[in-house]
CSV table of C-alpha atoms in Angstrom, one decimal:
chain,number,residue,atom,x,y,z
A,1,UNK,CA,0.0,0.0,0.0
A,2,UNK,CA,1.4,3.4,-1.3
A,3,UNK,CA,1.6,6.0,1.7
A,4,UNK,CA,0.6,9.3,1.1
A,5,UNK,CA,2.8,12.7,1.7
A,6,UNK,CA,1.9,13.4,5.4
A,7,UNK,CA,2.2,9.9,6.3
A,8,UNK,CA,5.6,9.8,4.8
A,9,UNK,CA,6.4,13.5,6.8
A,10,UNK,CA,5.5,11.6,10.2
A,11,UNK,CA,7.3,8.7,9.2
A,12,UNK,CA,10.8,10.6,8.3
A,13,UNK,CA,10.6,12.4,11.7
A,14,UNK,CA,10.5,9.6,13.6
A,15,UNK,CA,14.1,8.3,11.9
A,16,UNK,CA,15.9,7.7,15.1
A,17,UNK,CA,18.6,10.8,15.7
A,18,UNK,CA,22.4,9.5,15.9
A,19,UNK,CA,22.3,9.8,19.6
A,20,UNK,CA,19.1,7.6,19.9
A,21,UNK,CA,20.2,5.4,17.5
A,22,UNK,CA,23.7,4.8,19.9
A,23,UNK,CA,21.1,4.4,23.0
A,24,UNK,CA,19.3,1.9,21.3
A,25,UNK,CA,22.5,0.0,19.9
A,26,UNK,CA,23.6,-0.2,23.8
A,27,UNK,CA,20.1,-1.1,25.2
A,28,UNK,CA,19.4,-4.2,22.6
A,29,UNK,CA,21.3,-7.4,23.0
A,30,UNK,CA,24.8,-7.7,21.1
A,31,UNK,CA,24.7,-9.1,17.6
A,32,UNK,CA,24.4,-12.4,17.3
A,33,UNK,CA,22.8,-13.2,20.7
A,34,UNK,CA,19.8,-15.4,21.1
A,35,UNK,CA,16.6,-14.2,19.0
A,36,UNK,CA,14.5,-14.7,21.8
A,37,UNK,CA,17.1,-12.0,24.3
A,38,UNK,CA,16.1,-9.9,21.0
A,39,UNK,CA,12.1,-10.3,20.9
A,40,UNK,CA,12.4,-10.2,24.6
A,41,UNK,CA,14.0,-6.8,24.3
A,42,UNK,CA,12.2,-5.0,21.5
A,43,UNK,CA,9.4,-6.3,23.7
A,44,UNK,CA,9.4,-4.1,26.5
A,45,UNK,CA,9.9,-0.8,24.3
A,46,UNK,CA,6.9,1.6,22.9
A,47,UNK,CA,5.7,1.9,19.6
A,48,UNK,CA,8.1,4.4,18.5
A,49,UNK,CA,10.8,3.1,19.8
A,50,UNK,CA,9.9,0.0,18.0
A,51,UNK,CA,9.7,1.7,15.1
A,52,UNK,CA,13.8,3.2,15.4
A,53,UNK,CA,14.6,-0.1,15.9
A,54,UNK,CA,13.4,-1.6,12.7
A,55,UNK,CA,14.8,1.3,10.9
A,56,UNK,CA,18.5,0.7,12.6
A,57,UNK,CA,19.4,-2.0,9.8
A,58,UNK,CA,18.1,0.0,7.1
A,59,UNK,CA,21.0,0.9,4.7
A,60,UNK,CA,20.3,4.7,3.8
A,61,UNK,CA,16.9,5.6,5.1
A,62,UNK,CA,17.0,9.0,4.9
A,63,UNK,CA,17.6,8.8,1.1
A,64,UNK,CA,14.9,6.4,0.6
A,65,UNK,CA,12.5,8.4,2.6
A,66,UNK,CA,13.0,11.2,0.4
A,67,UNK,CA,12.5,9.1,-2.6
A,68,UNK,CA,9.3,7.8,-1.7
A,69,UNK,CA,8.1,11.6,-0.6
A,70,UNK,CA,9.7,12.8,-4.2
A,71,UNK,CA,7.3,9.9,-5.6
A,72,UNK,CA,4.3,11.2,-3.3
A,73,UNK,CA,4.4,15.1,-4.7
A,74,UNK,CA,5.5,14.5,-8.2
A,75,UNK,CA,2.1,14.0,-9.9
A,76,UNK,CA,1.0,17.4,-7.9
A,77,UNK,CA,3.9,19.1,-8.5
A,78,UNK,CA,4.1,18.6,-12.5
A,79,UNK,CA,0.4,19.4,-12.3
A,80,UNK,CA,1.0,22.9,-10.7
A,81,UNK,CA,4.0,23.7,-13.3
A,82,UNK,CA,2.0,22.7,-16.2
A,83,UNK,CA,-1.2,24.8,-15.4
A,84,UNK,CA,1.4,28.0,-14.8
A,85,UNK,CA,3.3,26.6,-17.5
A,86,UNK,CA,0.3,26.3,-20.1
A,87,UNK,CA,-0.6,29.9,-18.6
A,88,UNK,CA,1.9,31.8,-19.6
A,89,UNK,CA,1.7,29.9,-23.1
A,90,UNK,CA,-2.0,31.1,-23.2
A,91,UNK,CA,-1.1,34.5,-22.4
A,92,UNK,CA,1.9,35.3,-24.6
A,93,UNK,CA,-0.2,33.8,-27.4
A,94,UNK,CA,-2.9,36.4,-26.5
A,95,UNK,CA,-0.9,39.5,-26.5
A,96,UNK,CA,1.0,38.6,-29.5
A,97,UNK,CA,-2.3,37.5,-31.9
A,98,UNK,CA,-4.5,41.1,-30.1
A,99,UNK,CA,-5.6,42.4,-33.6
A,100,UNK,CA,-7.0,45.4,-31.3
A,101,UNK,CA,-4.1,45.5,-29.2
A,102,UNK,CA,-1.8,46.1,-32.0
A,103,UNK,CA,-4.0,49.0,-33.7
A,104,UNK,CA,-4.3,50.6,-30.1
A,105,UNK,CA,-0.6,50.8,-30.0
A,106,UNK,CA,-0.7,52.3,-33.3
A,107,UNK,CA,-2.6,54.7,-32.1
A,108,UNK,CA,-1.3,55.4,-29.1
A,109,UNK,CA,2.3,56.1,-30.6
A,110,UNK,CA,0.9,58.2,-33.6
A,111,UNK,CA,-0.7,60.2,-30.6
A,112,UNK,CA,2.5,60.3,-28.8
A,113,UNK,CA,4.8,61.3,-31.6
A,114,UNK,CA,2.3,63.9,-32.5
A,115,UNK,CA,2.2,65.3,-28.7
A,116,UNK,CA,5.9,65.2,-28.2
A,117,UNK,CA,7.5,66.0,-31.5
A,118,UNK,CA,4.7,67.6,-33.6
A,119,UNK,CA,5.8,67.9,-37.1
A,120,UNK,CA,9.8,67.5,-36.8
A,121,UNK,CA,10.3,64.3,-38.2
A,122,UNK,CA,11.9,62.9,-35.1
A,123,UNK,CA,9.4,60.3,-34.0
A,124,UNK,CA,9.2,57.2,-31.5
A,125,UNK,CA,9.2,54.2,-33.6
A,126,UNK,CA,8.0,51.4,-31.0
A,127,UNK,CA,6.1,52.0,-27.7
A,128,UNK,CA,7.1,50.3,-24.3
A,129,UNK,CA,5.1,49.0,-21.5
A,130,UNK,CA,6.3,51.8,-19.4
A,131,UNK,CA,5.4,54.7,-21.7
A,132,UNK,CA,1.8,53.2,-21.6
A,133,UNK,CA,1.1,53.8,-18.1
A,134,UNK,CA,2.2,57.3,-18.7
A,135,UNK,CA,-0.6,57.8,-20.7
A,136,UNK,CA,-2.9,58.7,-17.4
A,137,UNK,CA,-0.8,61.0,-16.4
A,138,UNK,CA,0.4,62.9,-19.4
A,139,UNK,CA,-2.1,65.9,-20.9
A,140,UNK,CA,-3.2,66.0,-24.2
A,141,UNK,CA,-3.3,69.4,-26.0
A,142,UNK,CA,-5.7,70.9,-24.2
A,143,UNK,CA,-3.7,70.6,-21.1
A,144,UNK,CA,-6.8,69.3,-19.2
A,145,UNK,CA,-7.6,65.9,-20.8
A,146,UNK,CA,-5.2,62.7,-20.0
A,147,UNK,CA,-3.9,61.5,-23.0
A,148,UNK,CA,-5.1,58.3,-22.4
A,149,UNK,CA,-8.5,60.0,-22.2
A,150,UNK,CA,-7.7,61.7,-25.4
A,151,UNK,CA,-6.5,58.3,-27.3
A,152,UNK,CA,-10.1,56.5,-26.2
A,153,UNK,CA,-11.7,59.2,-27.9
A,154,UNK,CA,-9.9,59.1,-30.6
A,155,UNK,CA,-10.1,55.1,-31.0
A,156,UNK,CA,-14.2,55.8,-30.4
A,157,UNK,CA,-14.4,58.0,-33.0
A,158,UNK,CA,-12.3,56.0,-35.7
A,159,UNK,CA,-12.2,52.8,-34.5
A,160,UNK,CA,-14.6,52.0,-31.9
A,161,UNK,CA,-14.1,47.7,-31.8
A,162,UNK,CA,-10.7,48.4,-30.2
A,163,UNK,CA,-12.2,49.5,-26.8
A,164,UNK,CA,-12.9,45.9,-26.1
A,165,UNK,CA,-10.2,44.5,-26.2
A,166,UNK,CA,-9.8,43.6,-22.6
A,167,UNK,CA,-11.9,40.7,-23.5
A,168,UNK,CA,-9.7,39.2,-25.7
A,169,UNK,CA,-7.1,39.8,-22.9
A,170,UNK,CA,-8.4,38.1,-20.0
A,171,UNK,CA,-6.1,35.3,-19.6
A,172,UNK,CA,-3.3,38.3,-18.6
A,173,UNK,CA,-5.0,38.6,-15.1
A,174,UNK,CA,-3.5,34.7,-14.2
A,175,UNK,CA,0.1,35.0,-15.8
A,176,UNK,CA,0.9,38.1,-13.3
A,177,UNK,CA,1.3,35.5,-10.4
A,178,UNK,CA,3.5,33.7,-12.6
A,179,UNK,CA,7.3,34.1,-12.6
A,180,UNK,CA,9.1,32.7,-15.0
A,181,UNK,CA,12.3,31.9,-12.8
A,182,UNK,CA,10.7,30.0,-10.3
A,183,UNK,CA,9.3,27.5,-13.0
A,184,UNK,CA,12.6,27.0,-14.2
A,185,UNK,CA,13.2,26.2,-10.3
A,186,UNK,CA,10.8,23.8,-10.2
A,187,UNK,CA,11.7,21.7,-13.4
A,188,UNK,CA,15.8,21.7,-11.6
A,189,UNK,CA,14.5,20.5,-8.1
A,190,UNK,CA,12.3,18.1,-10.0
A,191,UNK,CA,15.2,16.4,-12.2
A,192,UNK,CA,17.4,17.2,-9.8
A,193,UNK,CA,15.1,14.9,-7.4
A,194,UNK,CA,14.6,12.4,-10.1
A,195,UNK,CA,18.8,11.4,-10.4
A,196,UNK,CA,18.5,10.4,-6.4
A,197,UNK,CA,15.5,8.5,-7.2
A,198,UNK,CA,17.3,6.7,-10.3
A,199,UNK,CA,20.4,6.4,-8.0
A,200,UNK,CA,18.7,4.4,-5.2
A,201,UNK,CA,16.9,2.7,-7.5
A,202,UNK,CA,19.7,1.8,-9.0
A,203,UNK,CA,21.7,0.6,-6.1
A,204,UNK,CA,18.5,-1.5,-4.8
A,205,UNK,CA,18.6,-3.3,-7.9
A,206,UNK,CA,22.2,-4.0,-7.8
A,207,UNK,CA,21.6,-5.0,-4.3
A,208,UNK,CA,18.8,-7.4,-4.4
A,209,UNK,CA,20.5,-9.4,-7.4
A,210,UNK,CA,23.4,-9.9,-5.6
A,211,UNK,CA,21.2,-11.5,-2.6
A,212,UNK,CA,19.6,-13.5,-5.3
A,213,UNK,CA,23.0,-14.6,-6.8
A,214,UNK,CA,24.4,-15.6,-3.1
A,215,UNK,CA,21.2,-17.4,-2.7
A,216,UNK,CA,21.9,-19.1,-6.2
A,217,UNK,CA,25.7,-20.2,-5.6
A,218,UNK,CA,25.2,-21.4,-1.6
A,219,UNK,CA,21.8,-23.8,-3.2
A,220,UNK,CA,24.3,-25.0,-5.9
A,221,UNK,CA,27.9,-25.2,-4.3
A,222,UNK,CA,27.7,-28.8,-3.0
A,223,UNK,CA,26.5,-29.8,-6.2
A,224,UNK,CA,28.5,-27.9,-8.7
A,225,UNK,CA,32.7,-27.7,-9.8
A,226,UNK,CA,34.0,-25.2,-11.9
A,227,UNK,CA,35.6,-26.9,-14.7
A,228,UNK,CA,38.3,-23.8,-15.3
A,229,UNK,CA,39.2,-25.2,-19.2
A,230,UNK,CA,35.6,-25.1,-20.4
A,231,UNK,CA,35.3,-21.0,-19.5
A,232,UNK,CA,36.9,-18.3,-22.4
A,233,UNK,CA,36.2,-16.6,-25.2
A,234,UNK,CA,33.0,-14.9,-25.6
A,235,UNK,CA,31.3,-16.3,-22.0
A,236,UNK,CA,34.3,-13.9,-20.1
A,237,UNK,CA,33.0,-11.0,-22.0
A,238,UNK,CA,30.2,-9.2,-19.5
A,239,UNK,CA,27.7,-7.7,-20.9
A,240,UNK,CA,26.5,-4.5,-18.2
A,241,UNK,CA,23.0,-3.8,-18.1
A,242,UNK,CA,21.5,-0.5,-19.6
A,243,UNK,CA,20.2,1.6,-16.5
A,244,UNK,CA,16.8,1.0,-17.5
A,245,UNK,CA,17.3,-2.5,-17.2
A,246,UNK,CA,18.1,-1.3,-13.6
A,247,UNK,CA,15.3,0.4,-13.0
A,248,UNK,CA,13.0,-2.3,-14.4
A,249,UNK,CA,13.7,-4.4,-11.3
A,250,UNK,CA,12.1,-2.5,-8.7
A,251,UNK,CA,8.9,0.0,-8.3
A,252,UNK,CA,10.3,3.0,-7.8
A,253,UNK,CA,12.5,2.3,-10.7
A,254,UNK,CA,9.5,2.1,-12.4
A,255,UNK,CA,8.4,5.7,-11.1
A,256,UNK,CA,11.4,6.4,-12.2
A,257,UNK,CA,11.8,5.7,-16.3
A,258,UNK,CA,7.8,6.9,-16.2
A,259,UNK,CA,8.5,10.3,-14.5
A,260,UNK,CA,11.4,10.6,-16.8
A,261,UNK,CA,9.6,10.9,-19.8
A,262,UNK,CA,6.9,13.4,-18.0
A,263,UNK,CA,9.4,15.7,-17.2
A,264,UNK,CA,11.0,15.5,-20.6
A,265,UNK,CA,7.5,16.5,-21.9
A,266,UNK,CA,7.2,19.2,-19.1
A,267,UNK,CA,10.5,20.3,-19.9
A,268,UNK,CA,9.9,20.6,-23.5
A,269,UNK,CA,6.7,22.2,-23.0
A,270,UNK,CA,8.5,25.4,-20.6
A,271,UNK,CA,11.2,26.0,-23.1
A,272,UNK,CA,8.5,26.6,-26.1
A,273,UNK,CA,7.1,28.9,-23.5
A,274,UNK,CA,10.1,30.9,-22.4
A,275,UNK,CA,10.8,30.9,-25.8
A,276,UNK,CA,7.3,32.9,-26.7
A,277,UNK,CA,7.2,35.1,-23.7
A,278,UNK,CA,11.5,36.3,-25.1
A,279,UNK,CA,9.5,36.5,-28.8
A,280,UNK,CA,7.2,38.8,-27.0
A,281,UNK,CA,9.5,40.9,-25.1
A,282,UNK,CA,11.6,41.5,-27.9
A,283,UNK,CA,7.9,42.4,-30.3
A,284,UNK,CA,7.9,45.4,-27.3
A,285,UNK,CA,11.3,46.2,-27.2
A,286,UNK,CA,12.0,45.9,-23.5
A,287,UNK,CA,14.7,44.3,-22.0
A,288,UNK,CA,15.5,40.7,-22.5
A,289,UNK,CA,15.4,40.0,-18.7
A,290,UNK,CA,12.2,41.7,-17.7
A,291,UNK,CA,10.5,38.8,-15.3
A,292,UNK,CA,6.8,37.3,-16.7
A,293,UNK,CA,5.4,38.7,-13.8
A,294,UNK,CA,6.4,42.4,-14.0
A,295,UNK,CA,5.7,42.4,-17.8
A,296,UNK,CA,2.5,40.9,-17.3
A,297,UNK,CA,1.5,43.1,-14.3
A,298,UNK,CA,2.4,46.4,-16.1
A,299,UNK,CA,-0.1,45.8,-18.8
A,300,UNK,CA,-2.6,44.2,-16.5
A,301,UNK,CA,-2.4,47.5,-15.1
A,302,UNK,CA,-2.8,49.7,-18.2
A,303,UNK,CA,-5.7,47.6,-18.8
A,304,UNK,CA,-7.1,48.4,-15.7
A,305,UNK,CA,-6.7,52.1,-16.8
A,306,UNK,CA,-7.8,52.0,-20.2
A,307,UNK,CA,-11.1,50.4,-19.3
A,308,UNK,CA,-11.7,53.3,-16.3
A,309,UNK,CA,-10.9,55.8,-18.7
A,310,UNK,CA,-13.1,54.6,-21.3
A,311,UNK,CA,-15.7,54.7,-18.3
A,312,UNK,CA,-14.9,58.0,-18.2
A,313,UNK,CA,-14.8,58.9,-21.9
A,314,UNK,CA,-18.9,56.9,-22.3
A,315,UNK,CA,-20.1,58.8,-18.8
A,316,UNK,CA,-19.6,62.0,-20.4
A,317,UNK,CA,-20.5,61.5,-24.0
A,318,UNK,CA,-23.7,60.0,-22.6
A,319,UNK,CA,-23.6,63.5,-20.0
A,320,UNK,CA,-22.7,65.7,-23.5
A,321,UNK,CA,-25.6,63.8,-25.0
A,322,UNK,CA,-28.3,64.6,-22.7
A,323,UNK,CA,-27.6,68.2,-22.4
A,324,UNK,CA,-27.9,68.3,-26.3
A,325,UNK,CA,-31.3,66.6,-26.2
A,326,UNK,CA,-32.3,68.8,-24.0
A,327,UNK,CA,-31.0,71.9,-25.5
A,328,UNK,CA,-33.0,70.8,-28.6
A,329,UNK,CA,-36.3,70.2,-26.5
A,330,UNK,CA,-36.0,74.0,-25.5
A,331,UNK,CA,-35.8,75.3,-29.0
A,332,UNK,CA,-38.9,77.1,-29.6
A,333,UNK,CA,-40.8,75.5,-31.9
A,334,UNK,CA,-40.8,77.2,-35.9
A,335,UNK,CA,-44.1,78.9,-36.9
């Protein structure tokens, strides 16, 4: 029966500390005494002292603990880093393939040239992330009006399907909790985990075949002479096994060559996506090393204020609208 992650936790903490383990050693009968002086002994102890005990004669148990917890998390753990993993696929894929996005920019750096250099020729040729949240803050001509308030009445005018593009950018609002370094993180502690599995494995296998082999010789030693002149040529040469053939032999070698192949998937799957967020950073022109999470937050945020200004923009054209309905209501009617 597999044991789940908090079973294994309460399990590892109860590994008997060096000094218990010496207090044991000197409290148990000396090896090779009578089994019953050892029953007799174990006997008399608790549960958990019981439980050191049978852990004394275990060749590495620390390692193996950690192999079976590495087991325990690894189908959670893959899970998390493919969601975040297939999230920040989902929204570098979005920004890139925004139709409306795009013609915003446009728009917003024709505006911006036009604000900053007029007519002299020396214009902005790309527009960054940073420049975009200076939109709420900068005044258009008027020296009243934001010019972010000023582009969303432009866009209204000219091009009206580009105000809703925050619908088409929804899957932005997940990707800010992701960073990009800590997934890498995650796919190193996971392979890094996975060589200590294949290592134990390994060295279980190797160990149990030699028990099997000693079984094998003592059964067959009375029985069997080595005739030293039949032996040469092509039976000296030893064939070693593969390490897969290694890992075949036991279960958690068997985890093993399984979770090998899921993290070469995984792996594959976060290198396509680091490669599409670097496509994306370069389409913006901002630095190579900006983190997902701040790239992804900054335009979150200009989100946020393009749809509050747009707010704005519809409350009072709606506002302008009423007061000219009104003003024609008051017009005195022609003779």
């Amino acid at each position: 029966m597999d044991m789940g992650e908090t079973e294994l936790c309460a399990l590892r903490q109860l590994l008997p500390t060096k000094d218990e383990s010496l207090a044991l050693q000197s409290y148990l009968p000396a090896p090779g005494a009578p089994t019953d002086a050892m029953e007799s002994a174990i006997s008399k102890l608790g549960n958990c002292e019981k439980y050191m005990v049978a852990m004394l004669n275990v060749a590495n148990v620390s390692c193996k603990f950690d192999c079976l917890l590495y087991r325990a998390q690894f189908d959670g753990r893959v899970e998390e880093l493919t969601k975040e993993i297939n999230s920040l696929q989902v929204a570098c894929s979005s920004v890139r393939e925004c139709d409306k996005l795009q013609r915003l920019l446009v728009y917003a750096l024709r505006l911006g040239n036009q604000l900053n250099t007029g007519d002299s020729g020396n214009t902005a040729a790309a527009i960054t992330l940073d420049s975009l949240l200076k939109l709420h803050e900068a005044k258009a001509f008027d020296k009243k009006t934001s010019v972010l308030h000023y582009l969303i009445s432009i866009v209204k005018k000219n091009d009206i399907d580009v105000l809703s593009l925050a619908e088409e950018l929804k899957p932005l609002q997940g990707a800010e909790r992701i960073v990009g370094e800590s997934l890498v993180k995650t796919r190193k502690e996971l392979v890094d985990g996975l060589g200590l599995v294949k290592s134990m494995a390994k060295e279980e296998s190797t160990r149990c075949s030699k028990e099997e082999e000693n079984k094998v010789i003592s059964r067959q030693a009375p029985e069997c002479s080595i005739d030293s002149s039949s032996s040469g040529g092509e039976s000296d040469q030893i064939s070693l096994p593969k390490e897969d053939d290694y890992l075949q032999t036991t279960n958690i070698g068997k985890f093993a060559i399984e979770a090998d192949s899921t993290l070469n998937c995984v792996s594959l799957m976060l290198d396509n996506a680091n490669d599409t967020f670097s496509d994306l950073l370069n389409y913006f022109g901002e630095d190579e090393d900006m983190p997902t999470n701040v790239f992804f937050t900054t335009l979150n945020r200009f989100l946020s204020m393009f749809e509050c200004a747009r707010e704005d923009v519809d409350r009072k054209d709606r506002a302008k609208l009423r007061q000219e309905k009104m003003a024609e209501k008051r017009k005195p009617l022609s003779k």
